PDB file of C-alpha atoms in Angstrom:
ATOM      1  CA  MET N 223     -27.029 -39.080 -49.865  1.00 46.00           C
ATOM      2  CA  SER N 224     -26.855 -40.707 -46.459  1.00 47.00           C
ATOM      3  CA  GLY N 225     -24.150 -43.172 -45.465  1.00 51.00           C
ATOM      4  CA  ILE N 226     -26.688 -45.977 -45.542  1.00 53.00           C
ATOM      5  CA  ARG N 227     -27.779 -44.943 -49.037  1.00 54.00           C
ATOM      6  CA  ARG N 228     -24.160 -44.886 -50.216  1.00 54.00           C
ATOM      7  CA  VAL N 229     -23.718 -48.449 -49.000  1.00 55.00           C
ATOM      8  CA  GLN N 230     -26.886 -49.411 -50.878  1.00 56.00           C
ATOM      9  CA  VAL N 231     -25.496 -47.777 -54.027  1.00 58.00           C
ATOM     10  CA  LEU N 232     -22.221 -49.618 -53.517  1.00 55.00           C
ATOM     11  CA  VAL N 233     -24.017 -52.947 -53.156  1.00 53.00           C
ATOM     12  CA  VAL N 234     -26.187 -52.349 -56.227  1.00 56.00           C
ATOM     13  CA  GLY N 235     -23.370 -50.852 -58.318  1.00 55.00           C
ATOM     14  CA  ALA N 236     -20.619 -53.262 -57.407  1.00 56.00           C
ATOM     15  CA  GLY N 237     -22.453 -56.090 -55.711  1.00 57.00           C
ATOM     16  CA  ARG N 238     -21.423 -57.788 -52.531  1.00 63.00           C
ATOM     17  CA  ALA N 239     -17.827 -57.894 -53.742  1.00 65.00           C
ATOM     18  CA  GLY N 240     -17.784 -54.074 -53.849  1.00 62.00           C
ATOM     19  CA  LEU N 241     -19.204 -53.825 -50.348  1.00 63.00           C
ATOM     20  CA  ALA N 242     -16.642 -56.319 -49.097  1.00 69.00           C
ATOM     21  CA  ALA N 243     -13.865 -54.377 -50.828  1.00 69.00           C
ATOM     22  CA  GLY N 244     -14.960 -51.154 -49.124  1.00 66.00           C
ATOM     23  CA  HIS N 245     -15.080 -52.880 -45.761  1.00 66.00           C
ATOM     24  CA  HIS N 246     -11.610 -54.335 -46.287  1.00 70.00           C
ATOM     25  CA  LEU N 247     -10.250 -50.931 -47.331  1.00 67.00           C
ATOM     26  CA  ARG N 248     -11.516 -49.475 -44.052  1.00 66.00           C
ATOM     27  CA  ARG N 249     -10.139 -52.384 -42.051  1.00 71.00           C
ATOM     28  CA  ALA N 250      -6.761 -52.368 -43.833  1.00 73.00           C
ATOM     29  CA  GLY N 251      -6.338 -48.591 -43.621  1.00 73.00           C
ATOM     30  CA  PRO N 252      -5.176 -48.461 -39.993  1.00 82.00           C
ATOM     31  CA  ALA N 253      -2.213 -50.760 -40.608  1.00 82.00           C
ATOM     32  CA  PRO N 254      -0.198 -48.480 -42.905  1.00 86.00           C
ATOM     33  CA  ALA N 255      -1.303 -45.353 -40.987  1.00 89.00           C
ATOM     34  CA  SER N 256      -0.402 -46.453 -37.452  1.00 90.00           C
ATOM     35  CA  VAL N 257       3.402 -46.440 -37.622  1.00 92.00           C
ATOM     36  CA  PRO N 258       3.688 -43.087 -39.435  1.00 93.00           C
ATOM     37  CA  ALA N 259       1.164 -41.582 -36.996  1.00 93.00           C
ATOM     38  CA  GLY N 260       3.278 -42.803 -34.079  1.00 93.00           C
ATOM     39  CA  ARG N 261       6.464 -41.419 -35.612  1.00 94.00           C
ATOM     40  CA  ILE N 262       4.856 -38.037 -36.200  1.00 95.00           C
ATOM     41  CA  ALA N 263       3.566 -37.988 -32.623  1.00 94.00           C
ATOM     42  CA  ASP N 264       7.082 -38.753 -31.357  1.00 93.00           C
ATOM     43  CA  ARG N 265       8.640 -35.984 -33.437  1.00 95.00           C
ATOM     44  CA  LEU N 266       6.151 -33.389 -32.220  1.00 94.00           C
ATOM     45  CA  GLY N 267       7.040 -33.863 -28.560  1.00 91.00           C
ATOM     46  CA  VAL N 268       4.704 -34.061 -25.570  1.00 87.00           C
ATOM     47  CA  ARG N 269       1.766 -32.506 -27.426  1.00 91.00           C
ATOM     48  CA  GLY N 270       2.392 -34.685 -30.486  1.00 94.00           C
ATOM     49  CA  PRO N 271      -0.071 -37.427 -29.538  1.00 94.00           C
ATOM     50  CA  VAL N 272      -2.819 -34.869 -28.988  1.00 94.00           C
ATOM     51  CA  LEU N 273      -2.144 -33.258 -32.365  1.00 95.00           C
ATOM     52  CA  VAL N 274      -2.100 -36.627 -34.145  1.00 96.00           C
ATOM     53  CA  LEU N 275      -5.306 -37.592 -32.331  1.00 95.00           C
ATOM     54  CA  ALA N 276      -6.960 -34.374 -33.559  1.00 96.00           C
ATOM     55  CA  ALA N 277      -5.763 -35.037 -37.116  1.00 96.00           C
ATOM     56  CA  GLY N 278      -7.194 -38.571 -36.935  1.00 95.00           C
ATOM     57  CA  VAL N 279     -10.544 -37.247 -35.730  1.00 95.00           C
ATOM     58  CA  ASP N 280     -10.503 -34.744 -38.599  1.00 96.00           C
ATOM     59  CA  ALA N 281      -9.822 -37.580 -41.067  1.00 95.00           C
ATOM     60  CA  LEU N 282     -12.736 -39.564 -39.654  1.00 92.00           C
ATOM     61  CA  ALA N 283     -15.035 -36.543 -39.865  1.00 95.00           C
ATOM     62  CA  ALA N 284     -13.976 -35.959 -43.473  1.00 93.00           C
ATOM     63  CA  ALA N 285     -14.485 -39.632 -44.309  1.00 89.00           C
ATOM     64  CA  TYR N 286     -17.947 -39.855 -42.833  1.00 86.00           C
ATOM     65  CA  GLY N 287     -18.862 -36.430 -44.180  1.00 89.00           C
ATOM     66  CA  SER N 288     -17.886 -37.557 -47.664  1.00 84.00           C
ATOM     67  CA  PHE N 289     -20.472 -40.311 -47.471  1.00 76.00           C
ATOM     68  CA  THR N 290     -22.998 -37.528 -48.070  1.00 79.00           C
ATOM     69  CA  ILE N 291     -21.551 -36.717 -51.516  1.00 78.00           C
ATOM     70  CA  ASP N 292     -23.775 -38.083 -54.238  1.00 72.00           C
ATOM     71  CA  THR N 293     -21.672 -40.375 -56.389  1.00 67.00           C
ATOM     72  CA  ALA N 294     -21.988 -43.901 -57.643  1.00 64.00           C
ATOM     73  CA  GLY N 295     -18.428 -44.201 -58.945  1.00 67.00           C
ATOM     74  CA  ILE N 296     -16.665 -47.088 -57.272  1.00 67.00           C
ATOM     75  CA  ALA N 297     -13.346 -45.210 -57.087  1.00 70.00           C
ATOM     76  CA  MET N 298     -15.024 -42.252 -55.375  1.00 73.00           C
ATOM     77  CA  LEU N 299     -16.723 -44.603 -52.943  1.00 73.00           C
ATOM     78  CA  ALA N 300     -13.335 -46.060 -51.990  1.00 76.00           C
ATOM     79  CA  VAL N 301     -11.943 -42.694 -50.857  1.00 81.00           C
ATOM     80  CA  PRO N 302     -13.988 -42.375 -47.646  1.00 83.00           C
ATOM     81  CA  PHE N 303     -13.252 -45.973 -46.692  1.00 80.00           C
ATOM     82  CA  VAL N 304      -9.490 -45.426 -47.059  1.00 83.00           C
ATOM     83  CA  LEU N 305      -9.686 -42.084 -45.238  1.00 88.00           C
ATOM     84  CA  ALA N 306     -11.634 -43.677 -42.390  1.00 88.00           C
ATOM     85  CA  GLY N 307      -9.005 -46.395 -42.092  1.00 87.00           C
ATOM     86  CA  ALA N 308      -6.218 -43.822 -41.911  1.00 90.00           C
ATOM     87  CA  GLY N 309      -8.157 -41.869 -39.304  1.00 93.00           C
ATOM     88  CA  ILE N 310      -8.706 -44.989 -37.213  1.00 91.00           C
ATOM     89  CA  GLY N 311      -5.011 -45.853 -37.371  1.00 91.00           C
ATOM     90  CA  SER N 312      -4.055 -42.363 -36.244  1.00 94.00           C
ATOM     91  CA  VAL N 313      -6.612 -42.204 -33.436  1.00 94.00           C
ATOM     92  CA  GLU N 314      -5.837 -45.661 -32.058  1.00 90.00           C
ATOM     93  CA  THR N 315      -2.121 -44.935 -32.021  1.00 91.00           C
ATOM     94  CA  ALA N 316      -2.396 -41.432 -30.613  1.00 93.00           C
ATOM     95  CA  GLN N 317      -4.898 -42.114 -27.854  1.00 92.00           C
ATOM     96  CA  HIS N 318      -2.629 -44.619 -26.157  1.00 90.00           C
ATOM     97  CA  SER N 319       0.497 -42.520 -26.571  1.00 90.00           C
ATOM     98  CA  ALA N 320      -1.396 -39.443 -25.311  1.00 91.00           C
ATOM     99  CA  VAL N 321      -2.338 -41.284 -22.132  1.00 92.00           C
ATOM    100  CA  ALA N 322       1.242 -42.465 -21.670  1.00 90.00           C
ATOM    101  CA  ALA N 323       2.646 -38.968 -22.267  1.00 88.00           C
ATOM    102  CA  LEU N 324       0.132 -36.894 -20.320  1.00 90.00           C
ATOM    103  CA  ALA N 325      -0.945 -39.042 -17.368  1.00 92.00           C
ATOM    104  CA  PRO N 326       1.003 -38.637 -14.130  1.00 93.00           C
ATOM    105  CA  LYS N 327       3.274 -41.640 -13.591  1.00 91.00           C
ATOM    106  CA  ASP N 328       1.522 -42.630 -10.366  1.00 95.00           C
ATOM    107  CA  LEU N 329      -1.871 -42.603 -12.152  1.00 95.00           C
ATOM    108  CA  CYS N 330      -0.837 -44.169 -15.467  1.00 92.00           C
ATOM    109  CA  GLY N 331      -2.580 -47.476 -14.768  1.00 94.00           C
ATOM    110  CA  SER N 332      -5.789 -45.718 -13.760  1.00 96.00           C
ATOM    111  CA  ALA N 333      -5.595 -43.511 -16.850  1.00 95.00           C
ATOM    112  CA  PHE N 334      -5.295 -46.538 -19.144  1.00 94.00           C
ATOM    113  CA  GLY N 335      -8.160 -48.166 -17.250  1.00 95.00           C
ATOM    114  CA  LEU N 336     -10.302 -45.096 -17.830  1.00 95.00           C
ATOM    115  CA  LEU N 337      -9.395 -45.139 -21.535  1.00 94.00           C
ATOM    116  CA  ALA N 338     -10.356 -48.817 -21.795  1.00 94.00           C
ATOM    117  CA  THR N 339     -13.642 -48.122 -19.989  1.00 96.00           C
ATOM    118  CA  ALA N 340     -14.473 -45.259 -22.335  1.00 94.00           C
ATOM    119  CA  GLN N 341     -13.689 -47.437 -25.362  1.00 90.00           C
ATOM    120  CA  SER N 342     -15.826 -50.306 -24.064  1.00 93.00           C
ATOM    121  CA  LEU N 343     -18.779 -48.049 -23.305  1.00 95.00           C
ATOM    122  CA  GLY N 344     -18.432 -46.437 -26.738  1.00 90.00           C
ATOM    123  CA  ASN N 345     -18.408 -49.857 -28.413  1.00 87.00           C
ATOM    124  CA  LEU N 346     -21.465 -50.910 -26.401  1.00 91.00           C
ATOM    125  CA  ALA N 347     -23.351 -47.731 -27.312  1.00 91.00           C
ATOM    126  CA  ALA N 348     -22.425 -48.072 -30.988  1.00 83.00           C
ATOM    127  CA  SER N 349     -23.539 -51.713 -31.074  1.00 83.00           C
ATOM    128  CA  THR N 350     -26.767 -50.819 -29.323  1.00 87.00           C
ATOM    129  CA  VAL N 351     -27.571 -47.983 -31.723  1.00 85.00           C
ATOM    130  CA  ALA N 352     -26.250 -49.374 -34.998  1.00 77.00           C
ATOM    131  CA  GLY N 353     -26.402 -53.094 -34.409  1.00 65.00           C
TER     132      GLY N 353
END
C-alpha cells in the first residue's frame, strides 16, 4: 500500500481527526528526540554527529518504508509517524552539529551557508513535486 493510500485509509478509518493526530505525532516527534540525539552525538566524539545523522536517516527510511505495510489499524498507522518524527529530530540536530564539528574554523560560516542553501533547495524541490 502506498503512502498516499495509507493516508486515505487513515482518513476513512479515523476521519480527519485521525489524520490530524498522525500529522501531530510526526510534528511532535522531533521535540523529545532532539536533546537525546544531541547528547548521544556529544558522547560519541567528533564522528558522533555523523553517526547520529545516519541513524536519523535510517529511522526516516524505516518510517516511510513502513507506509507500504498493509494495515488499517490506527495504532499501527501511528508507528511510522512517531518514527518519522524521531528521525527528523535526530537529523536536524546532527546536521548542524556535524557542520560545526567537521568544518574548518575559517570556513564554518560558509559551511553553514551551504547547509542552509541545500535545505532551502530541498524544501523548494519537495514543494514543487509534492505540493
